[in-house]
PDB file of C-alpha atoms in Angstrom:
ATOM      1  CA  MET I   1     -10.511  -9.138 -19.913  1.00 81.00           C
ATOM      2  CA  ARG I   2      -9.048 -12.034 -17.962  1.00 91.00           C
ATOM      3  CA  PRO I   3     -10.063 -12.107 -14.295  1.00 96.00           C
ATOM      4  CA  ILE I   4      -7.597 -10.241 -12.089  1.00 98.00           C
ATOM      5  CA  LEU I   5      -5.408 -12.452  -9.946  1.00 98.00           C
ATOM      6  CA  VAL I   6      -5.069 -10.638  -6.627  1.00 98.00           C
ATOM      7  CA  LEU I   7      -2.213 -11.609  -4.322  1.00 98.00           C
ATOM      8  CA  VAL I   8      -2.194 -10.009  -0.873  1.00 98.00           C
ATOM      9  CA  GLY I   9      -0.521 -10.442   2.470  1.00 97.00           C
ATOM     10  CA  PRO I  10       1.471  -8.557   5.091  1.00 97.00           C
ATOM     11  CA  THR I  11       4.777  -6.892   4.381  1.00 96.00           C
ATOM     12  CA  ALA I  12       7.790  -9.243   4.149  1.00 96.00           C
ATOM     13  CA  VAL I  13       5.625 -12.362   3.777  1.00 97.00           C
ATOM     14  CA  GLY I  14       7.051 -13.148   0.318  1.00 96.00           C
ATOM     15  CA  LYS I  15       4.606 -11.681  -2.216  1.00 97.00           C
ATOM     16  CA  THR I  16       7.125 -10.212  -4.652  1.00 96.00           C
ATOM     17  CA  GLY I  17       8.990 -13.327  -5.717  1.00 96.00           C
ATOM     18  CA  LEU I  18       5.874 -15.448  -5.761  1.00 97.00           C
ATOM     19  CA  ALA I  19       3.992 -12.933  -7.935  1.00 98.00           C
ATOM     20  CA  ILE I  20       6.838 -12.943 -10.471  1.00 98.00           C
ATOM     21  CA  GLU I  21       6.706 -16.731 -10.686  1.00 98.00           C
ATOM     22  CA  LEU I  22       2.926 -16.596 -11.129  1.00 98.00           C
ATOM     23  CA  ALA I  23       3.310 -14.078 -13.946  1.00 98.00           C
ATOM     24  CA  THR I  24       5.835 -16.347 -15.645  1.00 97.00           C
ATOM     25  CA  GLN I  25       3.537 -19.363 -15.515  1.00 97.00           C
ATOM     26  CA  LEU I  26       0.300 -17.569 -16.394  1.00 97.00           C
ATOM     27  CA  ASN I  27       1.597 -15.191 -19.097  1.00 96.00           C
ATOM     28  CA  GLY I  28       0.805 -12.295 -16.820  1.00 98.00           C
ATOM     29  CA  GLU I  29       2.013  -8.830 -15.919  1.00 98.00           C
ATOM     30  CA  ILE I  30       2.242  -7.388 -12.428  1.00 98.00           C
ATOM     31  CA  ILE I  31       0.454  -4.292 -11.144  1.00 98.00           C
ATOM     32  CA  SER I  32       1.820  -3.059  -7.827  1.00 98.00           C
ATOM     33  CA  ALA I  33      -0.715  -2.199  -5.139  1.00 97.00           C
ATOM     34  CA  ASP I  34       1.733  -0.467  -2.830  1.00 96.00           C
ATOM     35  CA  SER I  35       1.000   3.142  -1.923  1.00 94.00           C
ATOM     36  CA  MET I  36       4.698   4.008  -1.531  1.00 95.00           C
ATOM     37  CA  GLN I  37       6.259   2.130  -4.439  1.00 97.00           C
ATOM     38  CA  VAL I  38       4.546   4.630  -6.749  1.00 97.00           C
ATOM     39  CA  TYR I  39       7.148   7.224  -5.705  1.00 96.00           C
ATOM     40  CA  LYS I  40      10.382   7.649  -7.653  1.00 96.00           C
ATOM     41  CA  GLY I  41      13.495   7.331  -5.530  1.00 95.00           C
ATOM     42  CA  LEU I  42      11.834   5.388  -2.735  1.00 96.00           C
ATOM     43  CA  ASP I  43      13.447   2.084  -3.630  1.00 97.00           C
ATOM     44  CA  ILE I  44      15.209   0.394  -0.734  1.00 97.00           C
ATOM     45  CA  GLY I  45      12.783   1.409   2.006  1.00 96.00           C
ATOM     46  CA  THR I  46       9.735   0.260   0.038  1.00 96.00           C
ATOM     47  CA  ALA I  47      11.369  -3.058  -0.981  1.00 96.00           C
ATOM     48  CA  LYS I  48      10.759  -2.155  -4.610  1.00 97.00           C
ATOM     49  CA  PRO I  49      11.892  -5.065  -6.809  1.00 96.00           C
ATOM     50  CA  THR I  50      15.029  -4.277  -8.796  1.00 95.00           C
ATOM     51  CA  VAL I  51      15.182  -4.752 -12.557  1.00 95.00           C
ATOM     52  CA  ASP I  52      17.089  -8.018 -12.048  1.00 95.00           C
ATOM     53  CA  GLU I  53      14.581  -9.276  -9.485  1.00 95.00           C
ATOM     54  CA  ARG I  54      11.719  -8.662 -11.932  1.00 96.00           C
ATOM     55  CA  ARG I  55      13.194 -11.313 -14.250  1.00 95.00           C
ATOM     56  CA  GLY I  56      11.838  -9.638 -17.357  1.00 96.00           C
ATOM     57  CA  VAL I  57       8.238  -9.616 -16.100  1.00 98.00           C
ATOM     58  CA  PRO I  58       6.611  -6.220 -16.798  1.00 98.00           C
ATOM     59  CA  HIS I  59       5.735  -4.333 -13.627  1.00 98.00           C
ATOM     60  CA  HIS I  60       3.264  -1.467 -13.547  1.00 98.00           C
ATOM     61  CA  MET I  61       2.620   1.341 -11.022  1.00 98.00           C
ATOM     62  CA  LEU I  62       6.221   1.616  -9.884  1.00 98.00           C
ATOM     63  CA  ASP I  63       7.944   5.021 -10.071  1.00 97.00           C
ATOM     64  CA  VAL I  64       4.945   6.871 -11.502  1.00 97.00           C
ATOM     65  CA  VAL I  65       5.080  10.071  -9.406  1.00 95.00           C
ATOM     66  CA  GLU I  66       7.687  12.390  -7.899  1.00 94.00           C
ATOM     67  CA  PRO I  67       8.106  12.011  -4.110  1.00 93.00           C
ATOM     68  CA  SER I  68       7.208  15.679  -3.617  1.00 90.00           C
ATOM     69  CA  ASP I  69       3.803  15.176  -5.270  1.00 90.00           C
ATOM     70  CA  GLU I  70       0.516  14.103  -3.740  1.00 83.00           C
ATOM     71  CA  PHE I  71      -1.006  10.925  -5.130  1.00 88.00           C
ATOM     72  CA  SER I  72      -4.563   9.817  -4.432  1.00 85.00           C
ATOM     73  CA  VAL I  73      -6.399   6.518  -4.511  1.00 87.00           C
ATOM     74  CA  ALA I  74      -8.570   7.905  -7.307  1.00 86.00           C
ATOM     75  CA  GLU I  75      -5.494   8.667  -9.414  1.00 92.00           C
ATOM     76  CA  TYR I  76      -4.179   5.173  -8.767  1.00 95.00           C
ATOM     77  CA  GLN I  77      -7.466   3.580  -9.788  1.00 94.00           C
ATOM     78  CA  ALA I  78      -7.682   5.622 -12.994  1.00 93.00           C
ATOM     79  CA  MET I  79      -4.138   4.694 -14.030  1.00 96.00           C
ATOM     80  CA  VAL I  80      -4.689   1.005 -13.296  1.00 97.00           C
ATOM     81  CA  GLU I  81      -7.905   1.039 -15.325  1.00 96.00           C
ATOM     82  CA  ASN I  82      -5.883   2.102 -18.365  1.00 97.00           C
ATOM     83  CA  ILE I  83      -3.310  -0.614 -17.700  1.00 98.00           C
ATOM     84  CA  LEU I  84      -6.034  -3.258 -17.440  1.00 97.00           C
ATOM     85  CA  THR I  85      -7.355  -2.202 -20.845  1.00 97.00           C
ATOM     86  CA  GLU I  86      -3.867  -2.568 -22.337  1.00 97.00           C
ATOM     87  CA  LEU I  87      -3.418  -6.020 -20.795  1.00 97.00           C
ATOM     88  CA  ALA I  88      -6.793  -7.132 -22.139  1.00 96.00           C
ATOM     89  CA  VAL I  89      -5.707  -6.182 -25.671  1.00 96.00           C
ATOM     90  CA  LYS I  90      -2.520  -8.239 -25.200  1.00 96.00           C
ATOM     91  CA  ASP I  91      -4.502 -11.113 -23.615  1.00 95.00           C
ATOM     92  CA  LYS I  92      -2.328 -10.995 -20.499  1.00 97.00           C
ATOM     93  CA  VAL I  93      -3.352 -12.072 -17.010  1.00 97.00           C
ATOM     94  CA  PRO I  94      -3.341  -9.025 -14.710  1.00 98.00           C
ATOM     95  CA  ILE I  95      -1.734  -9.800 -11.353  1.00 98.00           C
ATOM     96  CA  VAL I  96      -2.425  -7.129  -8.737  1.00 98.00           C
ATOM     97  CA  THR I  97      -0.199  -7.605  -5.722  1.00 98.00           C
ATOM     98  CA  GLY I  98       0.706  -5.531  -2.706  1.00 96.00           C
ATOM     99  CA  GLY I  99      -0.222  -4.649   0.812  1.00 94.00           C
ATOM    100  CA  THR I 100      -2.324  -1.505   0.363  1.00 94.00           C
ATOM    101  CA  GLY I 101      -5.838  -2.847   0.764  1.00 93.00           C
ATOM    102  CA  LEU I 102      -7.573   0.399  -0.214  1.00 89.00           C
ATOM    103  CA  TYR I 103      -5.780   0.404  -3.573  1.00 94.00           C
ATOM    104  CA  ILE I 104      -6.909  -3.148  -4.291  1.00 96.00           C
ATOM    105  CA  ARG I 105     -10.472  -2.355  -3.289  1.00 92.00           C
ATOM    106  CA  ALA I 106     -10.458   0.694  -5.576  1.00 91.00           C
ATOM    107  CA  VAL I 107      -9.370  -1.433  -8.544  1.00 95.00           C
ATOM    108  CA  LEU I 108     -12.002  -4.110  -8.032  1.00 95.00           C
ATOM    109  CA  GLN I 109     -14.885  -1.946  -6.801  1.00 89.00           C
ATOM    110  CA  GLY I 110     -14.167   1.283  -8.619  1.00 85.00           C
ATOM    111  CA  PHE I 111     -13.708   4.537  -6.746  1.00 69.00           C
ATOM    112  CA  LEU I 112     -16.555   6.859  -5.873  1.00 61.00           C
ATOM    113  CA  LEU I 113     -14.491   9.982  -5.263  1.00 61.00           C
ATOM    114  CA  GLY I 114     -12.619  11.243  -8.281  1.00 57.00           C
ATOM    115  CA  ALA I 115     -12.555  14.971  -9.021  1.00 54.00           C
ATOM    116  CA  GLU I 116     -15.539  15.199  -6.692  1.00 59.00           C
ATOM    117  CA  GLY I 117     -14.499  15.869  -3.123  1.00 64.00           C
ATOM    118  CA  LYS I 118     -11.511  18.057  -4.051  1.00 77.00           C
ATOM    119  CA  ASP I 119     -11.118  21.733  -3.222  1.00 82.00           C
ATOM    120  CA  ALA I 120      -7.571  23.107  -3.355  1.00 83.00           C
ATOM    121  CA  SER I 121      -8.404  26.385  -1.604  1.00 89.00           C
ATOM    122  CA  LEU I 122     -10.200  24.602   1.239  1.00 90.00           C
ATOM    123  CA  ARG I 123      -7.292  22.189   1.560  1.00 88.00           C
ATOM    124  CA  ALA I 124      -4.825  25.077   1.819  1.00 89.00           C
ATOM    125  CA  GLU I 125      -7.029  26.721   4.434  1.00 92.00           C
ATOM    126  CA  LEU I 126      -7.117  23.524   6.509  1.00 93.00           C
ATOM    127  CA  TYR I 127      -3.337  23.151   6.378  1.00 90.00           C
ATOM    128  CA  ASN I 128      -2.991  26.781   7.419  1.00 91.00           C
ATOM    129  CA  THR I 129      -5.274  26.144  10.400  1.00 94.00           C
ATOM    130  CA  ALA I 130      -3.172  23.148  11.427  1.00 91.00           C
ATOM    131  CA  GLU I 131       0.013  25.198  11.195  1.00 90.00           C
ATOM    132  CA  LYS I 132      -1.375  28.015  13.349  1.00 92.00           C
ATOM    133  CA  GLN I 133      -3.525  26.077  15.840  1.00 93.00           C
ATOM    134  CA  GLY I 134      -2.150  22.542  15.768  1.00 91.00           C
ATOM    135  CA  ASN I 135      -3.198  19.210  14.265  1.00 92.00           C
ATOM    136  CA  GLU I 136      -5.447  18.426  17.221  1.00 92.00           C
ATOM    137  CA  VAL I 137      -7.829  21.237  16.252  1.00 93.00           C
ATOM    138  CA  LEU I 138      -8.508  19.661  12.871  1.00 93.00           C
ATOM    139  CA  HIS I 139      -8.778  16.192  14.380  1.00 94.00           C
ATOM    140  CA  ALA I 140     -11.376  17.474  16.867  1.00 95.00           C
ATOM    141  CA  ARG I 141     -13.323  19.032  14.003  1.00 92.00           C
ATOM    142  CA  LEU I 142     -13.218  15.710  12.143  1.00 95.00           C
ATOM    143  CA  GLU I 143     -14.474  13.919  15.250  1.00 94.00           C
ATOM    144  CA  GLU I 144     -17.577  16.125  15.191  1.00 94.00           C
ATOM    145  CA  VAL I 145     -18.485  15.418  11.548  1.00 94.00           C
ATOM    146  CA  ASP I 146     -16.991  11.974  10.887  1.00 93.00           C
ATOM    147  CA  ALA I 147     -16.337  10.049  14.096  1.00 93.00           C
ATOM    148  CA  PRO I 148     -15.393   6.738  12.354  1.00 92.00           C
ATOM    149  CA  SER I 149     -12.678   8.452  10.316  1.00 92.00           C
ATOM    150  CA  ALA I 150     -11.431  10.354  13.357  1.00 92.00           C
ATOM    151  CA  LYS I 151     -11.166   7.101  15.294  1.00 90.00           C
ATOM    152  CA  ARG I 152      -9.203   5.512  12.451  1.00 85.00           C
ATOM    153  CA  LEU I 153      -6.779   8.426  11.927  1.00 86.00           C
ATOM    154  CA  HIS I 154      -4.119   9.714  14.302  1.00 83.00           C
ATOM    155  CA  PRO I 155      -4.096  13.518  14.795  1.00 87.00           C
ATOM    156  CA  ASN I 156      -0.566  13.609  13.350  1.00 80.00           C
ATOM    157  CA  ASP I 157      -1.712  11.915  10.147  1.00 82.00           C
ATOM    158  CA  LEU I 158      -2.426  15.407   8.900  1.00 86.00           C
ATOM    159  CA  ARG I 159      -2.755  14.646   5.206  1.00 81.00           C
ATOM    160  CA  ARG I 160      -5.514  12.091   5.735  1.00 83.00           C
ATOM    161  CA  VAL I 161      -7.288  14.193   8.369  1.00 92.00           C
ATOM    162  CA  VAL I 162      -7.326  17.115   5.938  1.00 91.00           C
ATOM    163  CA  ARG I 163      -8.543  14.869   3.146  1.00 87.00           C
ATOM    164  CA  ALA I 164     -11.419  13.556   5.295  1.00 90.00           C
ATOM    165  CA  LEU I 165     -12.502  17.100   6.194  1.00 93.00           C
ATOM    166  CA  GLU I 166     -12.183  18.173   2.558  1.00 91.00           C
ATOM    167  CA  VAL I 167     -14.439  15.332   1.430  1.00 89.00           C
ATOM    168  CA  TYR I 168     -17.049  16.148   4.058  1.00 90.00           C
ATOM    169  CA  GLU I 169     -17.074  19.889   3.330  1.00 91.00           C
ATOM    170  CA  THR I 170     -17.271  19.477  -0.462  1.00 88.00           C
ATOM    171  CA  THR I 171     -19.723  16.576  -0.713  1.00 86.00           C
ATOM    172  CA  GLY I 172     -21.777  16.853   2.484  1.00 88.00           C
ATOM    173  CA  THR I 173     -21.121  13.167   3.193  1.00 89.00           C
ATOM    174  CA  PRO I 174     -18.417  11.907   5.574  1.00 90.00           C
ATOM    175  CA  LEU I 175     -15.502  10.015   4.060  1.00 87.00           C
ATOM    176  CA  SER I 176     -16.521   6.981   6.126  1.00 87.00           C
ATOM    177  CA  GLY I 177     -19.909   7.138   4.424  1.00 87.00           C
ATOM    178  CA  HIS I 178     -18.345   7.184   0.967  1.00 80.00           C
ATOM    179  CA  LEU I 179     -16.170   4.201   1.866  1.00 75.00           C
ATOM    180  CA  ALA I 180     -19.190   2.294   3.186  1.00 77.00           C
ATOM    181  CA  MET I 181     -21.083   2.954  -0.055  1.00 75.00           C
ATOM    182  CA  GLN I 182     -18.096   1.832  -2.053  1.00 69.00           C
ATOM    183  CA  LYS I 183     -17.975  -1.485  -0.190  1.00 68.00           C
ATOM    184  CA  GLU I 184     -21.619  -2.114  -1.065  1.00 70.00           C
ATOM    185  CA  ARG I 185     -21.162  -1.495  -4.784  1.00 70.00           C
ATOM    186  CA  PRO I 186     -20.994  -4.499  -7.100  1.00 76.00           C
ATOM    187  CA  PRO I 187     -17.427  -5.037  -8.331  1.00 83.00           C
ATOM    188  CA  VAL I 188     -16.405  -3.478 -11.622  1.00 89.00           C
ATOM    189  CA  HIS I 189     -13.786  -6.201 -12.176  1.00 95.00           C
ATOM    190  CA  ARG I 190     -13.723  -9.852 -11.258  1.00 95.00           C
ATOM    191  CA  GLY I 191     -10.928 -10.663  -8.855  1.00 96.00           C
ATOM    192  CA  ILE I 192      -9.709 -14.105  -7.820  1.00 97.00           C
ATOM    193  CA  LYS I 193      -8.000 -13.478  -4.496  1.00 98.00           C
ATOM    194  CA  PHE I 194      -5.212 -15.276  -2.689  1.00 98.00           C
ATOM    195  CA  GLY I 195      -3.494 -14.348   0.555  1.00 98.00           C
ATOM    196  CA  LEU I 196      -0.074 -15.349   1.835  1.00 98.00           C
ATOM    197  CA  MET I 197       0.575 -15.740   5.537  1.00 97.00           C
ATOM    198  CA  ARG I 198       3.182 -17.017   7.968  1.00 97.00           C
ATOM    199  CA  GLU I 199       3.172 -17.779  11.665  1.00 97.00           C
ATOM    200  CA  ARG I 200       3.501 -14.492  13.533  1.00 96.00           C
ATOM    201  CA  GLU I 201       6.942 -14.995  15.051  1.00 97.00           C
ATOM    202  CA  HIS I 202       8.333 -16.212  11.734  1.00 97.00           C
ATOM    203  CA  LEU I 203       6.873 -13.174   9.966  1.00 98.00           C
ATOM    204  CA  TYR I 204       8.383 -10.858  12.580  1.00 98.00           C
ATOM    205  CA  GLN I 205      11.781 -12.506  12.100  1.00 98.00           C
ATOM    206  CA  ARG I 206      11.500 -11.877   8.356  1.00 98.00           C
ATOM    207  CA  ILE I 207      10.571  -8.238   9.007  1.00 98.00           C
ATOM    208  CA  ASP I 208      13.603  -7.752  11.253  1.00 98.00           C
ATOM    209  CA  ALA I 209      15.863  -9.436   8.694  1.00 98.00           C
ATOM    210  CA  ARG I 210      14.459  -7.256   5.904  1.00 97.00           C
ATOM    211  CA  VAL I 211      15.136  -4.074   7.871  1.00 97.00           C
ATOM    212  CA  ASP I 212      18.725  -5.205   8.490  1.00 98.00           C
ATOM    213  CA  GLU I 213      19.128  -5.954   4.778  1.00 97.00           C
ATOM    214  CA  MET I 214      17.740  -2.527   3.829  1.00 97.00           C
ATOM    215  CA  LEU I 215      20.361  -0.848   6.011  1.00 97.00           C
ATOM    216  CA  VAL I 216      23.137  -2.878   4.379  1.00 98.00           C
ATOM    217  CA  LYS I 217      21.814  -1.897   0.943  1.00 97.00           C
ATOM    218  CA  GLY I 218      22.008   1.789   1.849  1.00 97.00           C
ATOM    219  CA  LEU I 219      18.667   2.904   3.272  1.00 97.00           C
ATOM    220  CA  VAL I 220      20.265   5.694   5.328  1.00 97.00           C
ATOM    221  CA  GLU I 221      21.976   7.039   2.214  1.00 97.00           C
ATOM    222  CA  GLU I 222      18.711   6.830   0.268  1.00 97.00           C
ATOM    223  CA  VAL I 223      16.939   8.973   2.869  1.00 96.00           C
ATOM    224  CA  GLN I 224      19.839  11.437   2.863  1.00 96.00           C
ATOM    225  CA  ARG I 225      19.579  11.772  -0.932  1.00 95.00           C
ATOM    226  CA  LEU I 226      15.877  12.524  -0.722  1.00 95.00           C
ATOM    227  CA  LEU I 227      16.428  15.166   1.950  1.00 93.00           C
ATOM    228  CA  ARG I 228      19.240  16.763  -0.088  1.00 93.00           C
ATOM    229  CA  ARG I 229      16.802  17.033  -2.993  1.00 91.00           C
ATOM    230  CA  GLY I 230      14.721  19.274  -0.782  1.00 91.00           C
ATOM    231  CA  LEU I 231      11.983  16.769   0.013  1.00 89.00           C
ATOM    232  CA  ALA I 232      10.142  17.977   3.106  1.00 84.00           C
ATOM    233  CA  HIS I 233      10.391  15.612   6.055  1.00 77.00           C
ATOM    234  CA  ASP I 234       6.619  15.858   6.570  1.00 75.00           C
ATOM    235  CA  SER I 235       5.740  15.052   2.941  1.00 83.00           C
ATOM    236  CA  THR I 236       3.633  11.963   2.256  1.00 83.00           C
ATOM    237  CA  ALA I 237       6.577  10.068   0.780  1.00 87.00           C
ATOM    238  CA  MET I 238       8.790  10.746   3.784  1.00 87.00           C
ATOM    239  CA  GLN I 239       6.086   9.516   6.147  1.00 86.00           C
ATOM    240  CA  ALA I 240       6.538   6.016   4.720  1.00 91.00           C
ATOM    241  CA  LEU I 241       7.915   3.262   6.912  1.00 91.00           C
ATOM    242  CA  GLY I 242      11.689   3.307   6.830  1.00 92.00           C
ATOM    243  CA  TYR I 243      11.869   6.977   5.950  1.00 94.00           C
ATOM    244  CA  LYS I 244      10.207   8.817   8.820  1.00 92.00           C
ATOM    245  CA  GLU I 245      12.186   6.787  11.375  1.00 94.00           C
ATOM    246  CA  LEU I 246      15.506   7.544   9.696  1.00 95.00           C
ATOM    247  CA  VAL I 247      14.640  11.217   9.240  1.00 94.00           C
ATOM    248  CA  GLY I 248      14.372  11.392  13.027  1.00 93.00           C
ATOM    249  CA  TYR I 249      17.844   9.866  13.311  1.00 95.00           C
ATOM    250  CA  LEU I 250      19.361  12.176  10.686  1.00 94.00           C
ATOM    251  CA  GLU I 251      17.847  15.203  12.423  1.00 92.00           C
ATOM    252  CA  GLY I 252      19.466  14.130  15.687  1.00 94.00           C
ATOM    253  CA  HIS I 253      16.348  13.215  17.632  1.00 95.00           C
ATOM    254  CA  TYR I 254      17.660   9.742  18.477  1.00 95.00           C
ATOM    255  CA  SER I 255      20.434   7.289  17.637  1.00 97.00           C
ATOM    256  CA  LEU I 256      20.592   4.957  14.644  1.00 97.00           C
ATOM    257  CA  GLU I 257      20.053   2.027  17.000  1.00 97.00           C
ATOM    258  CA  GLU I 258      16.839   3.639  18.274  1.00 97.00           C
ATOM    259  CA  ALA I 259      15.730   4.383  14.686  1.00 97.00           C
ATOM    260  CA  VAL I 260      16.189   0.731  13.721  1.00 97.00           C
ATOM    261  CA  TYR I 261      14.235  -0.362  16.800  1.00 97.00           C
ATOM    262  CA  LEU I 262      11.382   2.000  15.879  1.00 96.00           C
ATOM    263  CA  LEU I 263      11.393   0.851  12.267  1.00 97.00           C
ATOM    264  CA  LYS I 264      11.189  -2.837  13.179  1.00 97.00           C
ATOM    265  CA  ARG I 265       8.477  -2.151  15.761  1.00 97.00           C
ATOM    266  CA  ASP I 266       6.416   0.025  13.417  1.00 96.00           C
ATOM    267  CA  THR I 267       6.741  -2.475  10.568  1.00 96.00           C
ATOM    268  CA  ARG I 268       5.457  -5.283  12.781  1.00 97.00           C
ATOM    269  CA  ARG I 269       2.511  -3.104  13.770  1.00 95.00           C
ATOM    270  CA  TYR I 270       1.858  -2.291  10.120  1.00 95.00           C
ATOM    271  CA  ALA I 271       1.863  -5.994   9.219  1.00 96.00           C
ATOM    272  CA  LYS I 272      -0.697  -6.610  11.957  1.00 95.00           C
ATOM    273  CA  ARG I 273      -2.955  -3.865  10.555  1.00 94.00           C
ATOM    274  CA  GLN I 274      -2.614  -5.294   7.059  1.00 96.00           C
ATOM    275  CA  LEU I 275      -3.709  -8.733   8.246  1.00 96.00           C
ATOM    276  CA  THR I 276      -6.678  -7.236  10.088  1.00 94.00           C
ATOM    277  CA  TRP I 277      -7.778  -5.478   6.891  1.00 94.00           C
ATOM    278  CA  PHE I 278      -7.398  -8.473   4.591  1.00 96.00           C
ATOM    279  CA  ARG I 279      -8.979 -10.986   6.968  1.00 95.00           C
ATOM    280  CA  ARG I 280     -12.243  -9.087   6.709  1.00 93.00           C
ATOM    281  CA  ASP I 281     -12.443 -10.226   3.069  1.00 95.00           C
ATOM    282  CA  LYS I 282     -13.943 -13.712   3.103  1.00 95.00           C
ATOM    283  CA  ALA I 283     -13.239 -14.154  -0.621  1.00 95.00           C
ATOM    284  CA  ILE I 284      -9.482 -14.407  -0.015  1.00 98.00           C
ATOM    285  CA  LYS I 285      -8.099 -17.947  -0.102  1.00 97.00           C
ATOM    286  CA  TRP I 286      -5.196 -18.101   2.343  1.00 98.00           C
ATOM    287  CA  ILE I 287      -2.015 -20.139   1.894  1.00 98.00           C
ATOM    288  CA  SER I 288       0.548 -20.591   4.653  1.00 97.00           C
ATOM    289  CA  LEU I 289       4.141 -20.291   3.488  1.00 97.00           C
ATOM    290  CA  ASP I 290       5.165 -22.097   6.663  1.00 96.00           C
ATOM    291  CA  ASP I 291       3.225 -25.163   5.543  1.00 96.00           C
ATOM    292  CA  HIS I 292       3.986 -24.925   1.804  1.00 96.00           C
ATOM    293  CA  THR I 293       7.095 -24.141  -0.191  1.00 95.00           C
ATOM    294  CA  SER I 294       6.886 -21.170  -2.541  1.00 95.00           C
ATOM    295  CA  GLN I 295       6.705 -23.547  -5.500  1.00 95.00           C
ATOM    296  CA  GLU I 296       3.859 -25.506  -3.905  1.00 97.00           C
ATOM    297  CA  ALA I 297       2.028 -22.234  -3.282  1.00 97.00           C
ATOM    298  CA  VAL I 298       2.551 -21.175  -6.901  1.00 97.00           C
ATOM    299  CA  THR I 299       1.219 -24.498  -8.166  1.00 97.00           C
ATOM    300  CA  ARG I 300      -1.890 -24.254  -5.975  1.00 97.00           C
ATOM    301  CA  ILE I 301      -2.606 -20.693  -7.039  1.00 98.00           C
ATOM    302  CA  VAL I 302      -2.060 -21.388 -10.737  1.00 97.00           C
ATOM    303  CA  GLU I 303      -4.359 -24.415 -10.656  1.00 96.00           C
ATOM    304  CA  ASP I 304      -7.034 -22.622  -8.642  1.00 96.00           C
ATOM    305  CA  TYR I 305      -6.885 -19.508 -10.816  1.00 97.00           C
ATOM    306  CA  ARG I 306      -7.192 -21.522 -14.009  1.00 95.00           C
ATOM    307  CA  LEU I 307     -10.100 -23.467 -12.587  1.00 94.00           C
ATOM    308  CA  GLN I 308     -11.971 -20.364 -11.462  1.00 94.00           C
ATOM    309  CA  ALA I 309     -11.142 -18.387 -14.569  1.00 92.00           C
ATOM    310  CA  GLN I 310     -12.089 -21.339 -16.769  1.00 81.00           C
ATOM    311  CA  LEU I 311      -8.942 -20.945 -18.797  1.00 55.00           C
ATOM    312  CA  ASP I 312      -8.469 -24.659 -19.464  1.00 41.00           C
TER     313      ASP I 312
END
């Protein structure tokens, strides 16, 4: 198998177009590492590349699950493992790109928790407790058994709080402990990593412009369609950026102007969290798209990848 070219960076930095150009030059195929682009029907709000934008380059891990379904990191990792095998047979360069750091880590390091750590009846019981007693009760319970996870998760992030409690109850080890062990494992795949960045104010301008473009393309109508299909407003898919804010508007909690403000603010905060995550990885080689054109960045990455992968 060819080494995996990993391209990361915050939302709206310019990963999509650059990854497509890399795939064209390296005879590669793209594997999305975006936890929301896996959902069918979540197109505009997730900035999912259109068929035209893909320019004939095969893209994997887009539209693989219904928005009403749950989808785990373990399921993602297992599906990508099959894709990597297929690309190896075709002698294609796998290009994993996206902003969900945990997905990328799962691909390169493997994932410790598959079927282990799952208990449907316990999960249902925990959700029932949250419904009757409130999310804070579960969050307090998590704080007692897994303080690092509780610190990382907001009480209203119910799905992840429940998942952390489920892992602890079924395995006897906190989720934070599993994640720490995973980080210490030797990688199962070789990744050559590149990161894209821009100066903060420039990135924030691009985020604001992207949100405005999404609205022009019909983001409000996309959210309305999902709600008409019966998708619960508290489902995982509808908690994605761009969806939860507009659900609040459509339910009359605030104006469209306020929803747009919240979406731009939350997206900037998300970009900051993404950068914090990726900057912990010292193996990532960063390229500023303020200092280099996209073509210059592509040339640098192609040359560096070929050198490290010893393709020449």
